[in-house]
Amino acid sequence: MLSIEKLNVSVGDKKILKDFNLKIGKGEVHAIMGPNGSGKSTLSYVLAGKSGYEVDGKILFKDENIIELEADERAQKGIFLAFQYPIEIPGVFMNNFLKTSLNAIKKAKGQKEVDVVEFLSLVKQHAKKLGIKDEQLGRALNVGFSGGEKKRNEVLQMSLLEPDLAILDETDSGLDIDALKIVADGVNALRSKNRSFLIITHYQRLLDYIKPDFVHVMVNGSIVKTGCSKLAQELDKIGYKEFQKAV
C-alpha cells in the first residue's frame, strides 16, 4: 500500500526527517510513537501533501510515486489525514463540507455523486455511531466544538470518505476516556483487508483499543526500533530516554 524510501524533509536549514523508510502493507495497522520533536507530525503532513517543506526521496502509494502530487490529488487517490488540531472554519457548515468532500472523492473515482437526500441519510447513520448529534451537522465546521467533538468529526469524515490509507495524527490528544473509546470503535469499524492505517501517538492508551500490527519508535527523524504491539506497552514503562540516548 505505502512504501517510503529514503525520505528527507527539511524546513530551511532544519532537517526533520532523515533517510526515513517505512512500508505499510494492505490491511495493516502501523503505529508510530516517539517524543515531541521527533518528526511524527511532519511525516503525516508530508504524506498528505502539505506545502512548505523541502522533500526528497520516494513516497510510493499503491506503486505510484506521489511525491509531486498536490494534497487534493493525494486525497482523491485514497489518502486521508485526521489532524491533531482540526481547525475551525466559520461560515463553512459541516453538512456542506462533508457532502462536497464526499462527492469530490466519488467524482475522482468515476462514481455517481450523492444527492442531498442520500447524503443526509448516509451522514446521519455514520454520525450516530460516533455519538455526533444531528444539530452538530448543521453548525459551522468545528466552530465552538470541544477537542473531543473535533476529533469525532475527523473520524466522521474518514468513515464517509472511506480512504485506502488513513493517517491519524495524535487523534487521542484531548479525548477523555469515553470519547477515546468511541473514536477507537469508529476506527476499528473501518479496519479491513483493503484499508491501512498509520496511527501517530505519544501514548499507549489509544493502542489498548486499536491493536496495531507493528509499532515503530521514531526519534530525531528516523525509526530506531520496530516491534509488535507489546512494544507500546514496553514504552509506557520505560519511556523514550534510552532510545534518545542511542541517537
JSON list of C-alpha atoms in Angstrom, two decimals:
[
{"chain": "A", "resi": 1, "resn": "MET", "atom": "CA", "xyz": [0.00, 0.00, 0.00]},
{"chain": "A", "resi": 2, "resn": "LEU", "atom": "CA", "xyz": [2.67, 2.52, 1.09]},
{"chain": "A", "resi": 3, "resn": "SER", "atom": "CA", "xyz": [6.42, 2.42, 0.69]},
{"chain": "A", "resi": 4, "resn": "ILE", "atom": "CA", "xyz": [8.57, 5.33, 1.86]},
{"chain": "A", "resi": 5, "resn": "GLU", "atom": "CA", "xyz": [12.16, 5.18, 0.70]},
{"chain": "A", "resi": 6, "resn": "LYS", "atom": "CA", "xyz": [15.00, 7.44, 1.90]},
{"chain": "A", "resi": 7, "resn": "LEU", "atom": "CA", "xyz": [12.67, 10.33, 2.61]},
{"chain": "A", "resi": 8, "resn": "ASN", "atom": "CA", "xyz": [14.44, 13.52, 3.67]},
{"chain": "A", "resi": 9, "resn": "VAL", "atom": "CA", "xyz": [12.41, 16.54, 4.75]},
{"chain": "A", "resi": 10, "resn": "SER", "atom": "CA", "xyz": [13.68, 19.97, 5.69]},
{"chain": "A", "resi": 11, "resn": "VAL", "atom": "CA", "xyz": [12.36, 23.40, 6.55]},
{"chain": "A", "resi": 12, "resn": "GLY", "atom": "CA", "xyz": [15.05, 25.95, 5.77]},
{"chain": "A", "resi": 13, "resn": "ASP", "atom": "CA", "xyz": [18.27, 24.73, 7.40]},
{"chain": "A", "resi": 14, "resn": "LYS", "atom": "CA", "xyz": [16.45, 22.38, 9.77]},
{"chain": "A", "resi": 15, "resn": "LYS", "atom": "CA", "xyz": [16.42, 18.76, 8.70]},
{"chain": "A", "resi": 16, "resn": "ILE", "atom": "CA", "xyz": [13.38, 16.98, 10.18]},
{"chain": "A", "resi": 17, "resn": "LEU", "atom": "CA", "xyz": [13.18, 13.55, 8.51]},
{"chain": "A", "resi": 18, "resn": "LYS", "atom": "CA", "xyz": [16.47, 11.77, 7.76]},
{"chain": "A", "resi": 19, "resn": "ASP", "atom": "CA", "xyz": [16.61, 8.89, 5.27]},
{"chain": "A", "resi": 20, "resn": "PHE", "atom": "CA", "xyz": [13.23, 7.80, 6.60]},
{"chain": "A", "resi": 21, "resn": "ASN", "atom": "CA", "xyz": [12.00, 4.38, 5.45]},
{"chain": "A", "resi": 22, "resn": "LEU", "atom": "CA", "xyz": [8.67, 2.67, 6.12]},
{"chain": "A", "resi": 23, "resn": "LYS", "atom": "CA", "xyz": [6.49, 0.05, 4.41]},
{"chain": "A", "resi": 24, "resn": "ILE", "atom": "CA", "xyz": [2.81, -0.47, 5.20]},
{"chain": "A", "resi": 25, "resn": "GLY", "atom": "CA", "xyz": [1.06, -3.42, 3.61]},
{"chain": "A", "resi": 26, "resn": "LYS", "atom": "CA", "xyz": [-2.58, -3.58, 2.56]},
{"chain": "A", "resi": 27, "resn": "GLY", "atom": "CA", "xyz": [-4.81, -4.03, 5.60]},
{"chain": "A", "resi": 28, "resn": "GLU", "atom": "CA", "xyz": [-2.02, -3.41, 8.11]},
{"chain": "A", "resi": 29, "resn": "VAL", "atom": "CA", "xyz": [-2.17, -1.04, 11.07]},
{"chain": "A", "resi": 30, "resn": "HIS", "atom": "CA", "xyz": [1.11, 0.64, 11.99]},
{"chain": "A", "resi": 31, "resn": "ALA", "atom": "CA", "xyz": [1.68, 2.89, 14.99]},
{"chain": "A", "resi": 32, "resn": "ILE", "atom": "CA", "xyz": [4.49, 5.42, 15.27]},
{"chain": "A", "resi": 33, "resn": "MET", "atom": "CA", "xyz": [5.40, 6.57, 18.76]},
{"chain": "A", "resi": 34, "resn": "GLY", "atom": "CA", "xyz": [8.07, 8.99, 19.86]},
{"chain": "A", "resi": 35, "resn": "PRO", "atom": "CA", "xyz": [8.92, 12.04, 21.93]},
{"chain": "A", "resi": 36, "resn": "ASN", "atom": "CA", "xyz": [7.99, 15.60, 20.99]},
{"chain": "A", "resi": 37, "resn": "GLY", "atom": "CA", "xyz": [10.03, 16.97, 18.13]},
{"chain": "A", "resi": 38, "resn": "SER", "atom": "CA", "xyz": [10.87, 13.59, 16.61]},
{"chain": "A", "resi": 39, "resn": "GLY", "atom": "CA", "xyz": [9.15, 14.43, 13.29]},
{"chain": "A", "resi": 40, "resn": "LYS", "atom": "CA", "xyz": [5.96, 12.40, 13.63]},
{"chain": "A", "resi": 41, "resn": "SER", "atom": "CA", "xyz": [3.53, 15.16, 12.67]},
{"chain": "A", "resi": 42, "resn": "THR", "atom": "CA", "xyz": [5.84, 16.34, 9.88]},
{"chain": "A", "resi": 43, "resn": "LEU", "atom": "CA", "xyz": [5.69, 12.81, 8.45]},
{"chain": "A", "resi": 44, "resn": "SER", "atom": "CA", "xyz": [1.89, 12.91, 8.46]},
{"chain": "A", "resi": 45, "resn": "TYR", "atom": "CA", "xyz": [1.82, 16.36, 6.79]},
{"chain": "A", "resi": 46, "resn": "VAL", "atom": "CA", "xyz": [4.28, 15.34, 4.09]},
{"chain": "A", "resi": 47, "resn": "LEU", "atom": "CA", "xyz": [2.34, 12.16, 3.32]},
{"chain": "A", "resi": 48, "resn": "ALA", "atom": "CA", "xyz": [-0.85, 14.20, 2.97]},
{"chain": "A", "resi": 49, "resn": "GLY", "atom": "CA", "xyz": [0.90, 16.70, 0.67]},
{"chain": "A", "resi": 50, "resn": "LYS", "atom": "CA", "xyz": [1.12, 19.81, 2.85]},
{"chain": "A", "resi": 51, "resn": "SER", "atom": "CA", "xyz": [3.25, 22.50, 1.22]},
{"chain": "A", "resi": 52, "resn": "GLY", "atom": "CA", "xyz": [6.13, 24.39, 2.82]},
{"chain": "A", "resi": 53, "resn": "TYR", "atom": "CA", "xyz": [8.62, 21.51, 3.12]},
{"chain": "A", "resi": 54, "resn": "GLU", "atom": "CA", "xyz": [11.70, 20.65, 1.08]},
{"chain": "A", "resi": 55, "resn": "VAL", "atom": "CA", "xyz": [11.18, 16.98, 0.28]},
{"chain": "A", "resi": 56, "resn": "ASP", "atom": "CA", "xyz": [13.49, 14.44, -1.31]},
{"chain": "A", "resi": 57, "resn": "GLY", "atom": "CA", "xyz": [13.03, 10.69, -1.70]},
{"chain": "A", "resi": 58, "resn": "LYS", "atom": "CA", "xyz": [10.20, 8.39, -2.72]},
{"chain": "A", "resi": 59, "resn": "ILE", "atom": "CA", "xyz": [6.65, 8.03, -1.41]},
{"chain": "A", "resi": 60, "resn": "LEU", "atom": "CA", "xyz": [5.10, 5.12, -3.29]},
{"chain": "A", "resi": 61, "resn": "PHE", "atom": "CA", "xyz": [1.36, 4.81, -2.73]},
{"chain": "A", "resi": 62, "resn": "LYS", "atom": "CA", "xyz": [-0.21, 1.85, -4.50]},
{"chain": "A", "resi": 63, "resn": "ASP", "atom": "CA", "xyz": [3.02, 1.63, -6.55]},
{"chain": "A", "resi": 64, "resn": "GLU", "atom": "CA", "xyz": [2.83, 5.26, -7.75]},
{"chain": "A", "resi": 65, "resn": "ASN", "atom": "CA", "xyz": [5.35, 7.87, -6.62]},
{"chain": "A", "resi": 66, "resn": "ILE", "atom": "CA", "xyz": [3.11, 10.64, -5.29]},
{"chain": "A", "resi": 67, "resn": "ILE", "atom": "CA", "xyz": [5.82, 12.99, -4.07]},
{"chain": "A", "resi": 68, "resn": "GLU", "atom": "CA", "xyz": [4.98, 15.62, -6.71]},
{"chain": "A", "resi": 69, "resn": "LEU", "atom": "CA", "xyz": [1.19, 15.41, -6.25]},
{"chain": "A", "resi": 70, "resn": "GLU", "atom": "CA", "xyz": [-0.84, 18.13, -4.52]},
{"chain": "A", "resi": 71, "resn": "ALA", "atom": "CA", "xyz": [-2.82, 17.42, -1.34]},
{"chain": "A", "resi": 72, "resn": "ASP", "atom": "CA", "xyz": [-6.19, 17.18, -3.14]},
{"chain": "A", "resi": 73, "resn": "GLU", "atom": "CA", "xyz": [-4.74, 14.74, -5.68]},
{"chain": "A", "resi": 74, "resn": "ARG", "atom": "CA", "xyz": [-3.45, 12.51, -2.89]},
{"chain": "A", "resi": 75, "resn": "ALA", "atom": "CA", "xyz": [-6.84, 12.63, -1.17]},
{"chain": "A", "resi": 76, "resn": "GLN", "atom": "CA", "xyz": [-8.53, 11.60, -4.41]},
{"chain": "A", "resi": 77, "resn": "LYS", "atom": "CA", "xyz": [-6.18, 8.64, -4.65]},
{"chain": "A", "resi": 78, "resn": "GLY", "atom": "CA", "xyz": [-7.25, 7.49, -1.18]},
{"chain": "A", "resi": 79, "resn": "ILE", "atom": "CA", "xyz": [-5.06, 9.15, 1.45]},
{"chain": "A", "resi": 80, "resn": "PHE", "atom": "CA", "xyz": [-6.79, 10.73, 4.46]},
{"chain": "A", "resi": 81, "resn": "LEU", "atom": "CA", "xyz": [-5.22, 12.68, 7.32]},
{"chain": "A", "resi": 82, "resn": "ALA", "atom": "CA", "xyz": [-7.03, 13.20, 10.62]},
{"chain": "A", "resi": 83, "resn": "PHE", "atom": "CA", "xyz": [-5.45, 16.33, 12.07]},
{"chain": "A", "resi": 84, "resn": "GLN", "atom": "CA", "xyz": [-4.04, 16.67, 15.57]},
{"chain": "A", "resi": 85, "resn": "TYR", "atom": "CA", "xyz": [-5.57, 20.13, 15.81]},
{"chain": "A", "resi": 86, "resn": "PRO", "atom": "CA", "xyz": [-8.61, 20.33, 13.49]},
{"chain": "A", "resi": 87, "resn": "ILE", "atom": "CA", "xyz": [-9.13, 23.95, 12.52]},
{"chain": "A", "resi": 88, "resn": "GLU", "atom": "CA", "xyz": [-12.34, 25.94, 12.90]},
{"chain": "A", "resi": 89, "resn": "ILE", "atom": "CA", "xyz": [-13.79, 27.32, 9.65]},
{"chain": "A", "resi": 90, "resn": "PRO", "atom": "CA", "xyz": [-16.53, 29.91, 10.26]},
{"chain": "A", "resi": 91, "resn": "GLY", "atom": "CA", "xyz": [-19.12, 30.11, 7.50]},
{"chain": "A", "resi": 92, "resn": "VAL", "atom": "CA", "xyz": [-18.49, 26.57, 6.24]},
{"chain": "A", "resi": 93, "resn": "PHE", "atom": "CA", "xyz": [-21.17, 24.24, 7.55]},
{"chain": "A", "resi": 94, "resn": "MET", "atom": "CA", "xyz": [-20.34, 20.66, 8.38]},
{"chain": "A", "resi": 95, "resn": "ASN", "atom": "CA", "xyz": [-23.04, 19.18, 6.14]},
{"chain": "A", "resi": 96, "resn": "ASN", "atom": "CA", "xyz": [-21.87, 21.18, 3.13]},
{"chain": "A", "resi": 97, "resn": "PHE", "atom": "CA", "xyz": [-18.22, 20.44, 3.81]},
{"chain": "A", "resi": 98, "resn": "LEU", "atom": "CA", "xyz": [-18.79, 16.71, 4.17]},
{"chain": "A", "resi": 99, "resn": "LYS", "atom": "CA", "xyz": [-21.07, 16.45, 1.11]},
{"chain": "A", "resi": 100, "resn": "THR", "atom": "CA", "xyz": [-18.63, 18.43, -1.07]},
{"chain": "A", "resi": 101, "resn": "SER", "atom": "CA", "xyz": [-15.70, 16.31, 0.12]},
{"chain": "A", "resi": 102, "resn": "LEU", "atom": "CA", "xyz": [-17.55, 13.05, -0.43]},
{"chain": "A", "resi": 103, "resn": "ASN", "atom": "CA", "xyz": [-18.69, 13.98, -3.93]},
{"chain": "A", "resi": 104, "resn": "ALA", "atom": "CA", "xyz": [-15.20, 15.19, -4.88]},
{"chain": "A", "resi": 105, "resn": "ILE", "atom": "CA", "xyz": [-13.82, 11.75, -3.97]},
{"chain": "A", "resi": 106, "resn": "LYS", "atom": "CA", "xyz": [-16.65, 9.96, -5.79]},
{"chain": "A", "resi": 107, "resn": "LYS", "atom": "CA", "xyz": [-16.15, 12.12, -8.90]},
{"chain": "A", "resi": 108, "resn": "ALA", "atom": "CA", "xyz": [-12.41, 11.34, -8.91]},
{"chain": "A", "resi": 109, "resn": "LYS", "atom": "CA", "xyz": [-13.22, 7.62, -8.72]},
{"chain": "A", "resi": 110, "resn": "GLY", "atom": "CA", "xyz": [-15.77, 7.88, -11.54]},
{"chain": "A", "resi": 111, "resn": "GLN", "atom": "CA", "xyz": [-18.62, 7.05, -9.16]},
{"chain": "A", "resi": 112, "resn": "LYS", "atom": "CA", "xyz": [-22.10, 8.57, -9.06]},
{"chain": "A", "resi": 113, "resn": "GLU", "atom": "CA", "xyz": [-22.29, 11.57, -6.73]},
{"chain": "A", "resi": 114, "resn": "VAL", "atom": "CA", "xyz": [-24.84, 11.54, -3.88]},
{"chain": "A", "resi": 115, "resn": "ASP", "atom": "CA", "xyz": [-27.77, 13.95, -3.79]},
{"chain": "A", "resi": 116, "resn": "VAL", "atom": "CA", "xyz": [-28.93, 15.81, -0.68]},
{"chain": "A", "resi": 117, "resn": "VAL", "atom": "CA", "xyz": [-31.38, 13.13, 0.44]},
{"chain": "A", "resi": 118, "resn": "GLU", "atom": "CA", "xyz": [-28.87, 10.31, 0.03]},
{"chain": "A", "resi": 119, "resn": "PHE", "atom": "CA", "xyz": [-26.18, 12.30, 1.79]},
{"chain": "A", "resi": 120, "resn": "LEU", "atom": "CA", "xyz": [-28.30, 13.22, 4.81]},
{"chain": "A", "resi": 121, "resn": "SER", "atom": "CA", "xyz": [-29.32, 9.61, 5.31]},
{"chain": "A", "resi": 122, "resn": "LEU", "atom": "CA", "xyz": [-25.72, 8.46, 4.99]},
{"chain": "A", "resi": 123, "resn": "VAL", "atom": "CA", "xyz": [-24.15, 11.08, 7.24]},
{"chain": "A", "resi": 124, "resn": "LYS", "atom": "CA", "xyz": [-26.73, 10.57, 9.98]},
{"chain": "A", "resi": 125, "resn": "GLN", "atom": "CA", "xyz": [-26.00, 6.84, 10.01]},
{"chain": "A", "resi": 126, "resn": "HIS", "atom": "CA", "xyz": [-22.28, 7.43, 10.43]},
{"chain": "A", "resi": 127, "resn": "ALA", "atom": "CA", "xyz": [-22.74, 10.29, 12.91]},
{"chain": "A", "resi": 128, "resn": "LYS", "atom": "CA", "xyz": [-24.99, 8.22, 15.16]},
{"chain": "A", "resi": 129, "resn": "LYS", "atom": "CA", "xyz": [-22.30, 5.54, 15.53]},
{"chain": "A", "resi": 130, "resn": "LEU", "atom": "CA", "xyz": [-19.85, 8.21, 16.73]},
{"chain": "A", "resi": 131, "resn": "GLY", "atom": "CA", "xyz": [-22.26, 9.90, 19.12]},
{"chain": "A", "resi": 132, "resn": "ILE", "atom": "CA", "xyz": [-22.49, 13.05, 16.97]},
{"chain": "A", "resi": 133, "resn": "LYS", "atom": "CA", "xyz": [-25.83, 14.81, 17.31]},
{"chain": "A", "resi": 134, "resn": "ASP", "atom": "CA", "xyz": [-27.82, 15.91, 14.24]},
{"chain": "A", "resi": 135, "resn": "GLU", "atom": "CA", "xyz": [-27.70, 19.56, 15.34]},
{"chain": "A", "resi": 136, "resn": "GLN", "atom": "CA", "xyz": [-23.88, 19.48, 15.17]},
{"chain": "A", "resi": 137, "resn": "LEU", "atom": "CA", "xyz": [-24.06, 18.61, 11.49]},
{"chain": "A", "resi": 138, "resn": "GLY", "atom": "CA", "xyz": [-25.76, 21.94, 10.83]},
{"chain": "A", "resi": 139, "resn": "ARG", "atom": "CA", "xyz": [-23.10, 24.01, 12.61]},
{"chain": "A", "resi": 140, "resn": "ALA", "atom": "CA", "xyz": [-20.03, 25.71, 11.18]},
{"chain": "A", "resi": 141, "resn": "LEU", "atom": "CA", "xyz": [-17.11, 23.30, 10.84]},
{"chain": "A", "resi": 142, "resn": "ASN", "atom": "CA", "xyz": [-15.54, 22.74, 14.27]},
{"chain": "A", "resi": 143, "resn": "VAL", "atom": "CA", "xyz": [-16.54, 26.25, 15.45]},
{"chain": "A", "resi": 144, "resn": "GLY", "atom": "CA", "xyz": [-17.13, 26.16, 19.20]},
{"chain": "A", "resi": 145, "resn": "PHE", "atom": "CA", "xyz": [-16.64, 22.41, 19.35]},
{"chain": "A", "resi": 146, "resn": "SER", "atom": "CA", "xyz": [-14.73, 20.78, 22.20]},
{"chain": "A", "resi": 147, "resn": "GLY", "atom": "CA", "xyz": [-11.49, 18.95, 21.46]},
{"chain": "A", "resi": 148, "resn": "GLY", "atom": "CA", "xyz": [-13.29, 15.62, 21.63]},
{"chain": "A", "resi": 149, "resn": "GLU", "atom": "CA", "xyz": [-16.06, 16.76, 19.28]},
{"chain": "A", "resi": 150, "resn": "LYS", "atom": "CA", "xyz": [-13.49, 17.93, 16.74]},
{"chain": "A", "resi": 151, "resn": "LYS", "atom": "CA", "xyz": [-11.76, 14.55, 16.83]},
{"chain": "A", "resi": 152, "resn": "ARG", "atom": "CA", "xyz": [-15.07, 12.77, 16.35]},
{"chain": "A", "resi": 153, "resn": "ASN", "atom": "CA", "xyz": [-15.69, 14.99, 13.32]},
{"chain": "A", "resi": 154, "resn": "GLU", "atom": "CA", "xyz": [-12.36, 13.87, 11.89]},
{"chain": "A", "resi": 155, "resn": "VAL", "atom": "CA", "xyz": [-13.35, 10.22, 12.27]},
{"chain": "A", "resi": 156, "resn": "LEU", "atom": "CA", "xyz": [-16.76, 11.02, 10.75]},
{"chain": "A", "resi": 157, "resn": "GLN", "atom": "CA", "xyz": [-15.01, 12.45, 7.68]},
{"chain": "A", "resi": 158, "resn": "MET", "atom": "CA", "xyz": [-12.84, 9.36, 7.49]},
{"chain": "A", "resi": 159, "resn": "SER", "atom": "CA", "xyz": [-15.79, 6.97, 7.72]},
{"chain": "A", "resi": 160, "resn": "LEU", "atom": "CA", "xyz": [-17.64, 8.82, 4.93]},
{"chain": "A", "resi": 161, "resn": "LEU", "atom": "CA", "xyz": [-14.67, 9.15, 2.57]},
{"chain": "A", "resi": 162, "resn": "GLU", "atom": "CA", "xyz": [-13.52, 5.53, 3.08]},
{"chain": "A", "resi": 163, "resn": "PRO", "atom": "CA", "xyz": [-9.82, 6.12, 2.31]},
{"chain": "A", "resi": 164, "resn": "ASP", "atom": "CA", "xyz": [-7.37, 3.35, 1.42]},
{"chain": "A", "resi": 165, "resn": "LEU", "atom": "CA", "xyz": [-4.77, 4.80, 3.80]},
{"chain": "A", "resi": 166, "resn": "ALA", "atom": "CA", "xyz": [-5.88, 6.65, 6.92]},
{"chain": "A", "resi": 167, "resn": "ILE", "atom": "CA", "xyz": [-3.30, 8.63, 8.87]},
{"chain": "A", "resi": 168, "resn": "LEU", "atom": "CA", "xyz": [-4.28, 9.63, 12.41]},
{"chain": "A", "resi": 169, "resn": "ASP", "atom": "CA", "xyz": [-2.03, 12.31, 13.87]},
{"chain": "A", "resi": 170, "resn": "GLU", "atom": "CA", "xyz": [-2.37, 12.12, 17.66]},
{"chain": "A", "resi": 171, "resn": "THR", "atom": "CA", "xyz": [-6.11, 11.65, 17.45]},
{"chain": "A", "resi": 172, "resn": "ASP", "atom": "CA", "xyz": [-6.12, 10.67, 21.12]},
{"chain": "A", "resi": 173, "resn": "SER", "atom": "CA", "xyz": [-4.94, 14.07, 22.37]},
{"chain": "A", "resi": 174, "resn": "GLY", "atom": "CA", "xyz": [-7.71, 16.00, 24.09]},
{"chain": "A", "resi": 175, "resn": "LEU", "atom": "CA", "xyz": [-10.01, 12.99, 24.41]},
{"chain": "A", "resi": 176, "resn": "ASP", "atom": "CA", "xyz": [-11.49, 11.79, 27.67]},
{"chain": "A", "resi": 177, "resn": "ILE", "atom": "CA", "xyz": [-11.78, 8.04, 28.18]},
{"chain": "A", "resi": 178, "resn": "ASP", "atom": "CA", "xyz": [-15.37, 7.81, 26.85]},
{"chain": "A", "resi": 179, "resn": "ALA", "atom": "CA", "xyz": [-14.56, 9.82, 23.71]},
{"chain": "A", "resi": 180, "resn": "LEU", "atom": "CA", "xyz": [-11.40, 7.77, 23.23]},
{"chain": "A", "resi": 181, "resn": "LYS", "atom": "CA", "xyz": [-13.41, 4.54, 23.18]},
{"chain": "A", "resi": 182, "resn": "ILE", "atom": "CA", "xyz": [-15.96, 5.96, 20.75]},
{"chain": "A", "resi": 183, "resn": "VAL", "atom": "CA", "xyz": [-13.26, 7.19, 18.37]},
{"chain": "A", "resi": 184, "resn": "ALA", "atom": "CA", "xyz": [-11.37, 3.89, 18.64]},
{"chain": "A", "resi": 185, "resn": "ASP", "atom": "CA", "xyz": [-14.57, 1.94, 17.91]},
{"chain": "A", "resi": 186, "resn": "GLY", "atom": "CA", "xyz": [-15.11, 4.15, 14.84]},
{"chain": "A", "resi": 187, "resn": "VAL", "atom": "CA", "xyz": [-11.59, 3.40, 13.61]},
{"chain": "A", "resi": 188, "resn": "ASN", "atom": "CA", "xyz": [-11.88, -0.32, 14.31]},
{"chain": "A", "resi": 189, "resn": "ALA", "atom": "CA", "xyz": [-15.16, -0.45, 12.38]},
{"chain": "A", "resi": 190, "resn": "LEU", "atom": "CA", "xyz": [-13.24, 0.78, 9.32]},
{"chain": "A", "resi": 191, "resn": "ARG", "atom": "CA", "xyz": [-10.49, -1.81, 9.54]},
{"chain": "A", "resi": 192, "resn": "SER", "atom": "CA", "xyz": [-10.49, -4.13, 6.56]},
{"chain": "A", "resi": 193, "resn": "LYS", "atom": "CA", "xyz": [-8.11, -6.20, 4.45]},
{"chain": "A", "resi": 194, "resn": "ASN", "atom": "CA", "xyz": [-8.02, -3.39, 1.87]},
{"chain": "A", "resi": 195, "resn": "ARG", "atom": "CA", "xyz": [-7.55, -0.41, 4.18]},
{"chain": "A", "resi": 196, "resn": "SER", "atom": "CA", "xyz": [-4.35, 0.52, 6.01]},
{"chain": "A", "resi": 197, "resn": "PHE", "atom": "CA", "xyz": [-3.76, 2.80, 8.97]},
{"chain": "A", "resi": 198, "resn": "LEU", "atom": "CA", "xyz": [-0.84, 4.85, 10.23]},
{"chain": "A", "resi": 199, "resn": "ILE", "atom": "CA", "xyz": [-1.51, 5.90, 13.81]},
{"chain": "A", "resi": 200, "resn": "ILE", "atom": "CA", "xyz": [0.74, 8.53, 15.38]},
{"chain": "A", "resi": 201, "resn": "THR", "atom": "CA", "xyz": [0.59, 8.80, 19.13]},
{"chain": "A", "resi": 202, "resn": "HIS", "atom": "CA", "xyz": [2.61, 9.61, 22.24]},
{"chain": "A", "resi": 203, "resn": "TYR", "atom": "CA", "xyz": [0.80, 7.19, 24.50]},
{"chain": "A", "resi": 204, "resn": "GLN", "atom": "CA", "xyz": [-0.05, 3.52, 24.68]},
{"chain": "A", "resi": 205, "resn": "ARG", "atom": "CA", "xyz": [-3.65, 4.09, 25.83]},
{"chain": "A", "resi": 206, "resn": "LEU", "atom": "CA", "xyz": [-5.06, 4.51, 22.29]},
{"chain": "A", "resi": 207, "resn": "LEU", "atom": "CA", "xyz": [-3.34, 1.28, 21.27]},
{"chain": "A", "resi": 208, "resn": "ASP", "atom": "CA", "xyz": [-5.23, -0.54, 24.04]},
{"chain": "A", "resi": 209, "resn": "TYR", "atom": "CA", "xyz": [-8.30, -0.09, 21.86]},
{"chain": "A", "resi": 210, "resn": "ILE", "atom": "CA", "xyz": [-6.77, -0.10, 18.36]},
{"chain": "A", "resi": 211, "resn": "LYS", "atom": "CA", "xyz": [-4.36, -3.03, 18.22]},
{"chain": "A", "resi": 212, "resn": "PRO", "atom": "CA", "xyz": [-1.57, -2.29, 15.73]},
{"chain": "A", "resi": 213, "resn": "ASP", "atom": "CA", "xyz": [0.23, -4.94, 13.71]},
{"chain": "A", "resi": 214, "resn": "PHE", "atom": "CA", "xyz": [3.51, -3.04, 14.08]},
{"chain": "A", "resi": 215, "resn": "VAL", "atom": "CA", "xyz": [4.81, -0.36, 16.44]},
{"chain": "A", "resi": 216, "resn": "HIS", "atom": "CA", "xyz": [7.71, 1.89, 15.44]},
{"chain": "A", "resi": 217, "resn": "VAL", "atom": "CA", "xyz": [9.73, 4.16, 17.71]},
{"chain": "A", "resi": 218, "resn": "MET", "atom": "CA", "xyz": [10.71, 7.41, 15.98]},
{"chain": "A", "resi": 219, "resn": "VAL", "atom": "CA", "xyz": [13.49, 9.61, 17.32]},
{"chain": "A", "resi": 220, "resn": "ASN", "atom": "CA", "xyz": [15.20, 12.56, 15.66]},
{"chain": "A", "resi": 221, "resn": "GLY", "atom": "CA", "xyz": [13.60, 12.00, 12.26]},
{"chain": "A", "resi": 222, "resn": "SER", "atom": "CA", "xyz": [14.19, 8.26, 11.90]},
{"chain": "A", "resi": 223, "resn": "ILE", "atom": "CA", "xyz": [12.71, 4.97, 13.06]},
{"chain": "A", "resi": 224, "resn": "VAL", "atom": "CA", "xyz": [15.06, 3.45, 15.64]},
{"chain": "A", "resi": 225, "resn": "LYS", "atom": "CA", "xyz": [13.11, 0.36, 16.63]},
{"chain": "A", "resi": 226, "resn": "THR", "atom": "CA", "xyz": [10.19, -1.71, 15.29]},
{"chain": "A", "resi": 227, "resn": "GLY", "atom": "CA", "xyz": [8.20, -4.35, 17.11]},
{"chain": "A", "resi": 228, "resn": "CYS", "atom": "CA", "xyz": [4.76, -5.82, 17.70]},
{"chain": "A", "resi": 229, "resn": "SER", "atom": "CA", "xyz": [2.02, -4.25, 19.85]},
{"chain": "A", "resi": 230, "resn": "LYS", "atom": "CA", "xyz": [3.91, -5.26, 23.03]},
{"chain": "A", "resi": 231, "resn": "LEU", "atom": "CA", "xyz": [6.50, -2.61, 22.19]},
{"chain": "A", "resi": 232, "resn": "ALA", "atom": "CA", "xyz": [3.92, 0.05, 23.03]},
{"chain": "A", "resi": 233, "resn": "GLN", "atom": "CA", "xyz": [3.45, -1.46, 26.48]},
{"chain": "A", "resi": 234, "resn": "GLU", "atom": "CA", "xyz": [7.22, -1.51, 26.95]},
{"chain": "A", "resi": 235, "resn": "LEU", "atom": "CA", "xyz": [7.46, 2.16, 26.01]},
{"chain": "A", "resi": 236, "resn": "ASP", "atom": "CA", "xyz": [4.74, 3.01, 28.50]},
{"chain": "A", "resi": 237, "resn": "LYS", "atom": "CA", "xyz": [7.01, 1.64, 31.24]},
{"chain": "A", "resi": 238, "resn": "ILE", "atom": "CA", "xyz": [10.48, 2.77, 30.16]},
{"chain": "A", "resi": 239, "resn": "GLY", "atom": "CA", "xyz": [9.72, 5.95, 28.16]},
{"chain": "A", "resi": 240, "resn": "TYR", "atom": "CA", "xyz": [11.83, 7.23, 25.28]},
{"chain": "A", "resi": 241, "resn": "LYS", "atom": "CA", "xyz": [15.03, 8.21, 27.10]},
{"chain": "A", "resi": 242, "resn": "GLU", "atom": "CA", "xyz": [17.01, 5.09, 26.20]},
{"chain": "A", "resi": 243, "resn": "PHE", "atom": "CA", "xyz": [16.13, 5.50, 22.53]},
{"chain": "A", "resi": 244, "resn": "GLN", "atom": "CA", "xyz": [17.08, 9.18, 22.58]},
{"chain": "A", "resi": 245, "resn": "LYS", "atom": "CA", "xyz": [20.48, 8.34, 24.07]},
{"chain": "A", "resi": 246, "resn": "ALA", "atom": "CA", "xyz": [21.18, 5.89, 21.25]},
{"chain": "A", "resi": 247, "resn": "VAL", "atom": "CA", "xyz": [20.73, 8.52, 18.52]}
]
